[in-house]
Coordinates of N, CA and C in Angstrom, one line a residue:
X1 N 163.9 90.3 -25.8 CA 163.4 89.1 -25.2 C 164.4 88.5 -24.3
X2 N 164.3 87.6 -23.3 CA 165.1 87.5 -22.6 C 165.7 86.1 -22.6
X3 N 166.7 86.1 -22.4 CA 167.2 84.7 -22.9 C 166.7 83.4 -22.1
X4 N 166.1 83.7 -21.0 CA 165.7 82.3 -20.7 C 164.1 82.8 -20.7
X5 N 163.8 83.0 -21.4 CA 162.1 83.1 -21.6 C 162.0 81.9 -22.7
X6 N 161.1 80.9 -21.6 CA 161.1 79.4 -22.6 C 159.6 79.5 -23.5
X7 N 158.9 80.7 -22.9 CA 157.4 80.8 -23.8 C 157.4 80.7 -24.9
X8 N 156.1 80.4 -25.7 CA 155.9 80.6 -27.3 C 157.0 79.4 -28.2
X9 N 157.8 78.2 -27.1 CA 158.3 77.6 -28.1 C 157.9 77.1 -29.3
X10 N 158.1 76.7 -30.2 CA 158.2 75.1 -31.5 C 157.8 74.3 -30.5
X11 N 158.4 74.2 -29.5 CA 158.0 72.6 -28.8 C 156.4 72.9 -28.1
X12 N 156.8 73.8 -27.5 CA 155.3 74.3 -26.7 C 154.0 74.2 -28.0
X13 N 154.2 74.7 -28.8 CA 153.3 75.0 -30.2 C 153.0 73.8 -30.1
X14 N 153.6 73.2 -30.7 CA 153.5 71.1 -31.3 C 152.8 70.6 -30.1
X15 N 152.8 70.9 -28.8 CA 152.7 69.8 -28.0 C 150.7 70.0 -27.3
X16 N 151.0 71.6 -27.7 CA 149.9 72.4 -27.5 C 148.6 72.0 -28.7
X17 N 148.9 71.9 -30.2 CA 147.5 71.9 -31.3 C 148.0 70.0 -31.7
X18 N 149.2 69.3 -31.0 CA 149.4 68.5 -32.2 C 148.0 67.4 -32.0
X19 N 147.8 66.8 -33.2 CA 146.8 65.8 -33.0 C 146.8 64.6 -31.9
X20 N 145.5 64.8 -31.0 CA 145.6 63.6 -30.5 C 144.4 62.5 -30.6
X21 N 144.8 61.5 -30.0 CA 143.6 60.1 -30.4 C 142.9 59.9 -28.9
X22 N 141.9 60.0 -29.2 CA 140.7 59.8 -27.8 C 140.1 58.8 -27.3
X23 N 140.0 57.8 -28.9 CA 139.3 56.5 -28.9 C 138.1 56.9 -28.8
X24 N 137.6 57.8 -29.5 CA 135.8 58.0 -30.1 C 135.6 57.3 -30.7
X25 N 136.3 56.7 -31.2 CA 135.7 55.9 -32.7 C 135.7 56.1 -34.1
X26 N 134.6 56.1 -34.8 CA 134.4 56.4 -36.4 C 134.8 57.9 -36.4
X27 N 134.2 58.4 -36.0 CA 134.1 60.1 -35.6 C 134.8 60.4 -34.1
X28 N 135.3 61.5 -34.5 CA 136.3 62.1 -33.3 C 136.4 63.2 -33.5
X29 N 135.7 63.9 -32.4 CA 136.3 66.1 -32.3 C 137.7 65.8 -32.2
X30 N 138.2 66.4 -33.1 CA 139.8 67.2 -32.8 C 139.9 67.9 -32.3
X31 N 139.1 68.9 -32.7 CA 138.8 70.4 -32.1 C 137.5 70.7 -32.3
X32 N 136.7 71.7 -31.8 CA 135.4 71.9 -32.5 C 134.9 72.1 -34.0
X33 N 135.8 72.3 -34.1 CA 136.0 72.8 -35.8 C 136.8 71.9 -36.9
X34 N 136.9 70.7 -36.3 CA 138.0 69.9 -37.2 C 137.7 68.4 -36.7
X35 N 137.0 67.3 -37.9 CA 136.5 66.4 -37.5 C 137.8 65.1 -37.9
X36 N 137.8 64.5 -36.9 CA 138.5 63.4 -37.6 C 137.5 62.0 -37.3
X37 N 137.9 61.2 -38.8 CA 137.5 60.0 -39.3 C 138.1 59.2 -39.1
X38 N 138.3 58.4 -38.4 CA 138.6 56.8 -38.6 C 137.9 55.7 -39.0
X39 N 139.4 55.7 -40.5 CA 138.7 54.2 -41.4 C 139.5 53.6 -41.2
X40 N 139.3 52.1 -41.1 CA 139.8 50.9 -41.3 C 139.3 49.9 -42.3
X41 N 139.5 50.3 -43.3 CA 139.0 49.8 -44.9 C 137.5 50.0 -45.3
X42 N 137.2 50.8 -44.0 CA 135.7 50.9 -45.2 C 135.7 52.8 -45.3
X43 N 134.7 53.1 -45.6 CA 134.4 54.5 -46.3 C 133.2 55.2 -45.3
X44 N 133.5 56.6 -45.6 CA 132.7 57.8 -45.2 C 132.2 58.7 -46.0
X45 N 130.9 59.4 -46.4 CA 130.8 60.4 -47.3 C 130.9 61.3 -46.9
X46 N 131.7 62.4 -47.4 CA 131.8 63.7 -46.9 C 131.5 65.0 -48.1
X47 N 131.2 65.8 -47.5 CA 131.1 67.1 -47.9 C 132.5 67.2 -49.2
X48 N 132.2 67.3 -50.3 CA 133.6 68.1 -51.3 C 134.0 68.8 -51.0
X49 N 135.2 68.7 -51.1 CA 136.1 70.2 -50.5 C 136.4 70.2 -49.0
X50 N 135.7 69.6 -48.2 CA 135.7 69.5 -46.4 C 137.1 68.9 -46.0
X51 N 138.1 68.1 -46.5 CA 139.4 66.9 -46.5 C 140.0 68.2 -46.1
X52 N 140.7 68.2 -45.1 CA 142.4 69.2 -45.0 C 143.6 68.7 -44.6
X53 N 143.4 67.1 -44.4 CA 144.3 66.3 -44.1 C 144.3 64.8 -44.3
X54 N 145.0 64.0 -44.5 CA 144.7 62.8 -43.8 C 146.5 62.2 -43.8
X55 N 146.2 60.6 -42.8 CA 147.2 59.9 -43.0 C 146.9 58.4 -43.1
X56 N 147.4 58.1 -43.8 CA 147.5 56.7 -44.2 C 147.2 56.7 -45.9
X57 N 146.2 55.6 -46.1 CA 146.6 55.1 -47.8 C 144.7 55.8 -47.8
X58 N 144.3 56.8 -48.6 CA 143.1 57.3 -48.8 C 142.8 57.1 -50.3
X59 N 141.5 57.3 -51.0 CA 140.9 57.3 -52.0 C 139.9 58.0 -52.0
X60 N 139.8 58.8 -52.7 CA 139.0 60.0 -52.7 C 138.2 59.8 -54.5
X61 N 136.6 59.7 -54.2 CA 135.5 60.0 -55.4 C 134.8 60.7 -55.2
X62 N 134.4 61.5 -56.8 CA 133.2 62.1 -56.4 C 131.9 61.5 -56.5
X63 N 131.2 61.8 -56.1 CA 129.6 61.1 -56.0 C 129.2 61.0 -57.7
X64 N 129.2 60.5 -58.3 CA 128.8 60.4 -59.5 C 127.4 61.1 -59.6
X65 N 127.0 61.9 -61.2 CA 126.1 62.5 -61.6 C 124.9 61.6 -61.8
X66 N 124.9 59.9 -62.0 CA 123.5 59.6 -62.0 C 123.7 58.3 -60.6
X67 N 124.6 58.9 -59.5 CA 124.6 57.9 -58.3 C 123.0 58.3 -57.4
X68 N 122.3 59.1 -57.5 CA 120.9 59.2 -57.8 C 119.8 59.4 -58.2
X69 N 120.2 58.4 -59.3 CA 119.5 58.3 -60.6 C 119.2 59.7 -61.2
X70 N 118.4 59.8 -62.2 CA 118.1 60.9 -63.4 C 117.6 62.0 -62.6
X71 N 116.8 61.8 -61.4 CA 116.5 62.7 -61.0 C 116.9 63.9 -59.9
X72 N 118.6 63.1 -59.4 CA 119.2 63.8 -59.0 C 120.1 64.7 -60.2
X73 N 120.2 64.0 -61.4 CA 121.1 65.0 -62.6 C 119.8 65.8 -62.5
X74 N 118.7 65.8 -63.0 CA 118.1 66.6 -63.5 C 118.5 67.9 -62.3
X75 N 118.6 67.5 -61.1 CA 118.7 69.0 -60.1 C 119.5 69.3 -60.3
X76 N 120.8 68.6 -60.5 CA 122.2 69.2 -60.5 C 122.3 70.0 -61.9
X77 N 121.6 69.6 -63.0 CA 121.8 70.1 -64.3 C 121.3 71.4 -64.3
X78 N 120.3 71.1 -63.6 CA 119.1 72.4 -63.6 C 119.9 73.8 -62.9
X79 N 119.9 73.1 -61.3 CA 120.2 74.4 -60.3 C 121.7 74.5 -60.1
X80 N 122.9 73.9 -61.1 CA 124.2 73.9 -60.3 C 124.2 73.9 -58.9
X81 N 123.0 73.2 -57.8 CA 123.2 73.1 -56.2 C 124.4 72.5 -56.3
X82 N 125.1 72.7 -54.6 CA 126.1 72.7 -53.9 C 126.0 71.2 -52.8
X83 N 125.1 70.5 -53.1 CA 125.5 69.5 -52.2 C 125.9 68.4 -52.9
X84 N 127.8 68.1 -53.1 CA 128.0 67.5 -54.2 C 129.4 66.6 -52.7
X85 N 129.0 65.2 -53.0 CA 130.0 64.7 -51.9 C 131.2 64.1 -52.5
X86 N 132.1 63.1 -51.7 CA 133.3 63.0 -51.5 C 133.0 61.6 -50.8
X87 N 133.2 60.3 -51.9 CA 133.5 59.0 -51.2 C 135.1 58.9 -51.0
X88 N 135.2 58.7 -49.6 CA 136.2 58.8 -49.1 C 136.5 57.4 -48.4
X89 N 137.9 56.3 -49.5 CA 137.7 54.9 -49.1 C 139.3 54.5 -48.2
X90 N 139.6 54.3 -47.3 CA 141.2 53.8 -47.2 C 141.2 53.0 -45.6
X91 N 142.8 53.5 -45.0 CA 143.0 52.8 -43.9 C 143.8 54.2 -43.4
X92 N 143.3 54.5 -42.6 CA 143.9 56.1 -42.0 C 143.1 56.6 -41.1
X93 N 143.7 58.3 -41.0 CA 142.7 58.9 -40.4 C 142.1 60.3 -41.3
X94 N 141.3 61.1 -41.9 CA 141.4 62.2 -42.4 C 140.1 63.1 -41.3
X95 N 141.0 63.8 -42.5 CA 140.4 65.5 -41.2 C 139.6 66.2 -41.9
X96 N 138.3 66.4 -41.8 CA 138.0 67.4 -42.2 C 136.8 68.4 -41.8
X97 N 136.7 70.0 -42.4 CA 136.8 70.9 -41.9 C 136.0 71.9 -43.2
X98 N 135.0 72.8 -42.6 CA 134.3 73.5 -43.4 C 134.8 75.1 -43.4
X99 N 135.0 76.0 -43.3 CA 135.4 77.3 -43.3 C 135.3 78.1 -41.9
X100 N 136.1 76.5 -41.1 CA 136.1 77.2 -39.3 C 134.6 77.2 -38.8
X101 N 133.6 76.4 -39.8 CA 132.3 76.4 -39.4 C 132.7 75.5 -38.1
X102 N 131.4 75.5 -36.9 CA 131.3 74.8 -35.3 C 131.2 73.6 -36.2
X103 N 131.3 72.4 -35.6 CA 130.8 70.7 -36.0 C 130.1 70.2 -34.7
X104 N 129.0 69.8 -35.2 CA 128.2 68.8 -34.1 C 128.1 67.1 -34.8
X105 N 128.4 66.9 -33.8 CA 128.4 65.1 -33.9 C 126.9 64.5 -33.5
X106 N 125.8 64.0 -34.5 CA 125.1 63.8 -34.7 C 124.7 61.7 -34.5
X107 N 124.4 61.0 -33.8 CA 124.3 59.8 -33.7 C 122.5 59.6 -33.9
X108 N 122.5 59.2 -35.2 CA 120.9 58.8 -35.4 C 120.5 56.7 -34.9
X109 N 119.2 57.2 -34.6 CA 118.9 55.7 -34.2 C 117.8 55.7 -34.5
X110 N 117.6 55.0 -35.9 CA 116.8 54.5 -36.6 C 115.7 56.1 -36.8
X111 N 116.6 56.7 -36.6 CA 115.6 58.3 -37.0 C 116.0 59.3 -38.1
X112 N 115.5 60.4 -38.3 CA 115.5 60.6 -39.5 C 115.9 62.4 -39.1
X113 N 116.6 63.3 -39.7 CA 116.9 64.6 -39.9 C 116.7 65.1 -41.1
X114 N 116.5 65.7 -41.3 CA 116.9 67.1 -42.4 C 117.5 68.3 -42.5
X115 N 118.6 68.3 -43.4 CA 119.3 69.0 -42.9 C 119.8 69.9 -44.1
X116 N 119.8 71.1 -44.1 CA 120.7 72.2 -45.4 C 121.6 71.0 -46.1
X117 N 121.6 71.3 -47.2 CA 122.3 70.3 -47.9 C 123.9 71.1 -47.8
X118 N 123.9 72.0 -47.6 CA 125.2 73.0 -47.4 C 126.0 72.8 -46.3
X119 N 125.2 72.5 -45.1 CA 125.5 72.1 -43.9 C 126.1 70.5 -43.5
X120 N 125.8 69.8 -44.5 CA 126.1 68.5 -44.4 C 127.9 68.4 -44.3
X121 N 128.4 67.6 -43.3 CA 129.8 68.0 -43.3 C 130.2 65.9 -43.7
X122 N 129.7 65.4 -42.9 CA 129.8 63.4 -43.5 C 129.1 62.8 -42.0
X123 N 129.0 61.6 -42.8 CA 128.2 60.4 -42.8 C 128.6 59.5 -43.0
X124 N 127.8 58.4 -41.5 CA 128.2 56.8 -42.3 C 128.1 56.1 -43.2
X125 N 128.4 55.2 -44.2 CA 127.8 54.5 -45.0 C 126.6 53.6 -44.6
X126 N 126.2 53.6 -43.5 CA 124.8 52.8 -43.1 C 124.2 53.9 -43.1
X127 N 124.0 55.4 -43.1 CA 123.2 56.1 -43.1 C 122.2 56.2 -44.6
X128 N 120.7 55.9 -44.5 CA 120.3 56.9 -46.1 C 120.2 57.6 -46.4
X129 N 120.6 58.6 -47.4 CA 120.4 60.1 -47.6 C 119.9 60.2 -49.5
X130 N 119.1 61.7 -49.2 CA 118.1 61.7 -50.5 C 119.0 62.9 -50.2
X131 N 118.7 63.9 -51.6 CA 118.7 65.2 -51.9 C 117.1 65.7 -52.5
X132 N 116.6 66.7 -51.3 CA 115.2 67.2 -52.5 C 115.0 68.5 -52.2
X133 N 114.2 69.0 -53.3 CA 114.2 70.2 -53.3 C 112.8 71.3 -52.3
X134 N 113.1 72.0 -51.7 CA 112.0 72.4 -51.1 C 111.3 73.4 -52.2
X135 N 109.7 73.2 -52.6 CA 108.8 73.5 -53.0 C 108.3 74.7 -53.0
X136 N 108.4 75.8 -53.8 CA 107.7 76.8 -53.4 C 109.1 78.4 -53.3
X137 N 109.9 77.9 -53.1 CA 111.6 78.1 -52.8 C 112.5 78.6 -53.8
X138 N 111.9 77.8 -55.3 CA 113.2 78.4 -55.9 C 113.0 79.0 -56.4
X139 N 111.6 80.1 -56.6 CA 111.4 81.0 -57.6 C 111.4 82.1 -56.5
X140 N 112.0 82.0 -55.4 CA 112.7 83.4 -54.4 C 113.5 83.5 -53.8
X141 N 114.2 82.2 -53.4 CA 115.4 82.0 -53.4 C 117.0 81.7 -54.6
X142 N 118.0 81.8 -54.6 CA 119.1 82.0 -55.6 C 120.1 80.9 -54.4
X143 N 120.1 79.8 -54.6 CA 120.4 78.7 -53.8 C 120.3 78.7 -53.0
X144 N 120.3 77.3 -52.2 CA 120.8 77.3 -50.7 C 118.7 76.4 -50.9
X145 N 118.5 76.3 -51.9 CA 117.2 75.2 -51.9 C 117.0 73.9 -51.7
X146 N 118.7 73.3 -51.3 CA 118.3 71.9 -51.4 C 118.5 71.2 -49.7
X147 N 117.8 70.7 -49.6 CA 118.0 69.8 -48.1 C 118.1 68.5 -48.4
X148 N 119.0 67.9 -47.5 CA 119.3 66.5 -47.8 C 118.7 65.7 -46.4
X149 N 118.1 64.7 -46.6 CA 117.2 64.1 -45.6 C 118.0 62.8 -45.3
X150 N 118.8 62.5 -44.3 CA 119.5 61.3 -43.6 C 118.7 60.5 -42.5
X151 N 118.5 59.5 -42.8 CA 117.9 58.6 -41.3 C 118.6 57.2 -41.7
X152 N 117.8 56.2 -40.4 CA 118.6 55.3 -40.1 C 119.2 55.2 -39.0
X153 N 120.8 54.5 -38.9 CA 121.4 54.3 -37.8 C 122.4 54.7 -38.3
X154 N 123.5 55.5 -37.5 CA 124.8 55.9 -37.5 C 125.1 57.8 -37.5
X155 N 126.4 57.7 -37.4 CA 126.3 58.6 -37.4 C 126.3 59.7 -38.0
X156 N 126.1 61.0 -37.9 CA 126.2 62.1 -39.1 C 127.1 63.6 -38.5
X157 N 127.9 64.4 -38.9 CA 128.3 65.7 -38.3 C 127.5 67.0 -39.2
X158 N 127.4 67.6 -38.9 CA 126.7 68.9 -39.6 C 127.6 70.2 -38.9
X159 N 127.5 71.5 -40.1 CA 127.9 72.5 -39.4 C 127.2 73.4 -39.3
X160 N 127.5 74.5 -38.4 CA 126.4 75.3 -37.7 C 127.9 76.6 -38.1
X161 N 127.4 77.6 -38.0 CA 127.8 79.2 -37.9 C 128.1 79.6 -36.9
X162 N 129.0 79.2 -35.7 CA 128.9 79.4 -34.1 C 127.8 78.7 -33.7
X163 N 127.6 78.9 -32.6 CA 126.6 78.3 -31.8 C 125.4 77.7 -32.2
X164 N 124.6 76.7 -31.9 CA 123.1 76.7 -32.9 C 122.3 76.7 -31.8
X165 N 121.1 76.8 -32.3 CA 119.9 77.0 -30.9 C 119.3 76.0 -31.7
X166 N 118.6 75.2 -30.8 CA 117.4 74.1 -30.8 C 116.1 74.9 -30.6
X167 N 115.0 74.4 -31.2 CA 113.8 75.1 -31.1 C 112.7 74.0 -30.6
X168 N 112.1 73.5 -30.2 CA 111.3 72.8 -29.9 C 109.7 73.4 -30.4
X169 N 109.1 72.4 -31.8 CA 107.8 72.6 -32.1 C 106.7 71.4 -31.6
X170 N 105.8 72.5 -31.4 CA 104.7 71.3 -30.6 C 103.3 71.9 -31.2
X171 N 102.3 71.3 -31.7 CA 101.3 71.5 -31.9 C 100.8 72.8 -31.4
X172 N 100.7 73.0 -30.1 CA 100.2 74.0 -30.1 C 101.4 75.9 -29.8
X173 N 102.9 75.3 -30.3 CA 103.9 76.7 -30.3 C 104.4 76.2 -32.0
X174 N 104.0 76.5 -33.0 CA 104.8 76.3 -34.2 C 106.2 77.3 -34.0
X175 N 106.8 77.2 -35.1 CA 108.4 77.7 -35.0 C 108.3 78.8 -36.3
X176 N 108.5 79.5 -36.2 CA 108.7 80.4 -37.5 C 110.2 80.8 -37.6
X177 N 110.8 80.5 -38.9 CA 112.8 80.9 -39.0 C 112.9 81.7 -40.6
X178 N 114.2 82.1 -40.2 CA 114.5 82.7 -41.5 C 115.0 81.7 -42.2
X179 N 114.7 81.3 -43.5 CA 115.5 80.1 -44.5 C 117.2 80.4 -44.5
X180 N 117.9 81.3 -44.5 CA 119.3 81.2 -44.4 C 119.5 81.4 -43.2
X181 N 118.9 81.4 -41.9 CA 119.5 81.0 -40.9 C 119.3 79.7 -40.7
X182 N 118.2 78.9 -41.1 CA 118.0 77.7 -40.8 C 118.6 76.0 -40.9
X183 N 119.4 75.6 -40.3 CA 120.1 74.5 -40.4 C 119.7 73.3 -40.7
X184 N 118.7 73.0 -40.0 CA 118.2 71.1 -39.6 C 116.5 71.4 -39.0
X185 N 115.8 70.2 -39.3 CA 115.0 69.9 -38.5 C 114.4 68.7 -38.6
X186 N 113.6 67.8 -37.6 CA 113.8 66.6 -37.5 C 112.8 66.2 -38.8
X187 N 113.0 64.7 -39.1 CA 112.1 64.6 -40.1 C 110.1 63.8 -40.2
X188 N 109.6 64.8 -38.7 CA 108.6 64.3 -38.1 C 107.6 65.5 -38.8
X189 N 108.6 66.9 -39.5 CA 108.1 68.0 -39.8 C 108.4 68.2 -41.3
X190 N 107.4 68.8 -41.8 CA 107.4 69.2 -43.3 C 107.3 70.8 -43.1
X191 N 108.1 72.2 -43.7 CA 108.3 73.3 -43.1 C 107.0 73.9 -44.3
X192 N 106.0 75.1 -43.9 CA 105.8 75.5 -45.2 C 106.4 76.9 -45.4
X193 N 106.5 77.4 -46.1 CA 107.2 78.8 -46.8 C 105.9 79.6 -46.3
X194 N 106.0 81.1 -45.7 CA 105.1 81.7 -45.1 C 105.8 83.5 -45.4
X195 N 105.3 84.2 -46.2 CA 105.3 85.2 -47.1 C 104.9 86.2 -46.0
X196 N 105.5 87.4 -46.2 CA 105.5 88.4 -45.1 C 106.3 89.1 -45.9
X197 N 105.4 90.2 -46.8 CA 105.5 91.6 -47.3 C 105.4 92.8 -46.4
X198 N 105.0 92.6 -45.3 CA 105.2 93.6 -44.2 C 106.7 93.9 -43.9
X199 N 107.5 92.6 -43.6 CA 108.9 92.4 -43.1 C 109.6 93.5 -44.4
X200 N 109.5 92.9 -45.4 CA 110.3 93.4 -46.7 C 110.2 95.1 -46.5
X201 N 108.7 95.5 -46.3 CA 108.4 96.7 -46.5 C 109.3 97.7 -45.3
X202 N 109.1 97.1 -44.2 CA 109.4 97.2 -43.1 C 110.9 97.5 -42.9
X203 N 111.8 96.5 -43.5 CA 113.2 95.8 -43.3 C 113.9 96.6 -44.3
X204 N 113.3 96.3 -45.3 CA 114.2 97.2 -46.7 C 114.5 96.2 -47.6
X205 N 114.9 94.6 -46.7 CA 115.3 93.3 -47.2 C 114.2 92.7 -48.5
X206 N 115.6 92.3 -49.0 CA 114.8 91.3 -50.4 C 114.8 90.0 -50.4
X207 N 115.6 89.4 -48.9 CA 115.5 88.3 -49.2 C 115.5 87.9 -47.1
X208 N 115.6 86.9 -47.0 CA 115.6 86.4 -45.5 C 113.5 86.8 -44.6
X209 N 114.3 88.1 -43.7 CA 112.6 88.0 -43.6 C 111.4 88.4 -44.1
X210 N 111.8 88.3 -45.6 CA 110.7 88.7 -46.4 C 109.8 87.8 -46.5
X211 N 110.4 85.9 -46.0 CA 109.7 84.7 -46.0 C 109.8 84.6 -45.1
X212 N 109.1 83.2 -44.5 CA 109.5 82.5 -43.4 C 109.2 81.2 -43.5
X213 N 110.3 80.5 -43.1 CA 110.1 78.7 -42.9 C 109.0 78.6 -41.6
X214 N 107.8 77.8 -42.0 CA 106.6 77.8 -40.6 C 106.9 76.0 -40.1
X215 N 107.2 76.1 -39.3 CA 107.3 74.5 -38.9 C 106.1 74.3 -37.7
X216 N 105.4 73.2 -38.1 CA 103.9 72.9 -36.9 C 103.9 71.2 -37.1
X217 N 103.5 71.1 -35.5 CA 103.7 69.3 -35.6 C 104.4 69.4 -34.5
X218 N 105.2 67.9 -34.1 CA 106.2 67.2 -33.4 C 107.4 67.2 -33.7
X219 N 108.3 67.9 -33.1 CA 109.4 68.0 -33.8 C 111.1 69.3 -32.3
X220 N 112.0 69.1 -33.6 CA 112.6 70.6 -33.1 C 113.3 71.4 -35.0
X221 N 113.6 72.0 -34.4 CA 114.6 72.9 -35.6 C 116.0 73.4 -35.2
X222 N 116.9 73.2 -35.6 CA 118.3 74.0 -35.6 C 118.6 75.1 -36.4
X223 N 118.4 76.2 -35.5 CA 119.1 77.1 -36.1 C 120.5 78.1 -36.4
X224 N 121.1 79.1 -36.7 CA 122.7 79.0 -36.4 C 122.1 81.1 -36.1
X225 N 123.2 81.5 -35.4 CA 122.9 83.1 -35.5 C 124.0 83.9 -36.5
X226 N 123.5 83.8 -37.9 CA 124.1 83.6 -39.1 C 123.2 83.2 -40.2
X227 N 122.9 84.5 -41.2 CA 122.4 84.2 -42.1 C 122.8 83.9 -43.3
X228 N 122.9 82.7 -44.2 CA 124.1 82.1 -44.6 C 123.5 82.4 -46.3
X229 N 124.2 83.1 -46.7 CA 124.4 83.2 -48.4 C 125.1 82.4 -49.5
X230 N 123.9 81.6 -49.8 CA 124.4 80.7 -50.9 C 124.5 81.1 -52.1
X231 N 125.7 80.3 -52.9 CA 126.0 81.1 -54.5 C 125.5 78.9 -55.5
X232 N 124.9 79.0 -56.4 CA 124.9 77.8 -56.7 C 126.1 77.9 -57.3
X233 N 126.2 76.5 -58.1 CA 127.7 76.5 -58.6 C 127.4 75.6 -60.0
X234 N 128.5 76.5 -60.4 CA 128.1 75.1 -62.1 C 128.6 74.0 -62.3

């Protein structure tokens, strides 16, 4: 190497990924893949496990087992599901980050999503969110059954697998998806489960397009090009 080759420094490195402040607000892309929060004493709920940083004075809980009531234990007791969050209370900034999953920055107004409960990355505290189970689902699926439904005002991030495609449903073009590719869709739409033993026969597959999620109505759907394998957890 040559002695005055200034490439590849420490300094270049640092100056090149180090964090900077944009003034987004509550929510801020760092990168595509790395969300930062700004609190100023109040809280965000986040995804468990999503934190890979923070600075300042943080407090970190978990969502308590009857913080939706008996009938959120009964899911969690039943299916060890994976949508388990992270009240996150302080004066800082934290960062967090799903497994290099893409992040979209989500601003609801007074409207309503649904989204993979797996995909959920955080949310405002003005946001409402349920956890429920889709119907029909868990006696052929092996997790990845639960969707969590946010509306209201504020904002929300979700992750996507690379890129996501939007689908637009209208009365007369319904949407047909595979359940582990399927991310979000608005909450103007109820999906039904749509069975296709041809595919299975066809494919070889035991699971993805042996079903299909049927979305019909007013609406869109998010999907990811990535079909995402859930494990529940105990």
């Amino acid at each position: 190497m040559s002695s005055v080759d200034n490439r590849y420094t420490l300094r270049e490195f640092v100056e090149q990924t180090q964090q900077r402040d944009r003034g987004e607000g509550f929510f801020e892309m760092e990168s595509p893949r790395i969300l930062e929060v700004n609190l100023n004493g109040n809280f965000v709920w986040s995804k468990m496990g999503s934190m890979i940083s923070y600075l300042g004075n943080m407090k970190f809980e978990r969502e308590g087992m009857l913080d939706k009531g008996l009938g959120g234990l009964f899911k969690k007791a039943l299916t060890g599901e994976g949508a388990r969050l992270t009240k996150v209370t302080g004066n800082g900034k934290v960062y967090l980050a799903d497994y290099g999953k893409k992040i979209q920055i989500l601003r609801l107004d007074n409207q309503e999503i649904v989204v993979n409960a797996n995909d959920v990355l955080a949310f405002e505290p003005a946001v409402t969110w349920d956890i429920k189970m889709m119907k029909r689902v868990s006696s052929m699926m092996a997790g990845g059954l639960f969707q969590m439904t946010l509306s209201g005002t504020g904002m929300v991030a979700i992750t996507t697998h690379y890129e996501p495609l939007t689908l637009v449903v209208t009365p007369n073009q319904p949407v047909y998806t595979d359940p582990n590719a399927t991310v979000a869709w608005s909450g103007t739409l109820s999906p039904n489960l749509k069975t296709d033993i041809t595919f299975r026969s066809l494919l070889g597959r035991s699971s993805g397009e042996s079903f299909q999620m049927e979305f019909i109505g007013n609406g869109f759907v998010v999907v990811q090009p990535y079909e995402e394998v859930y494990h529940s957890e105990g």
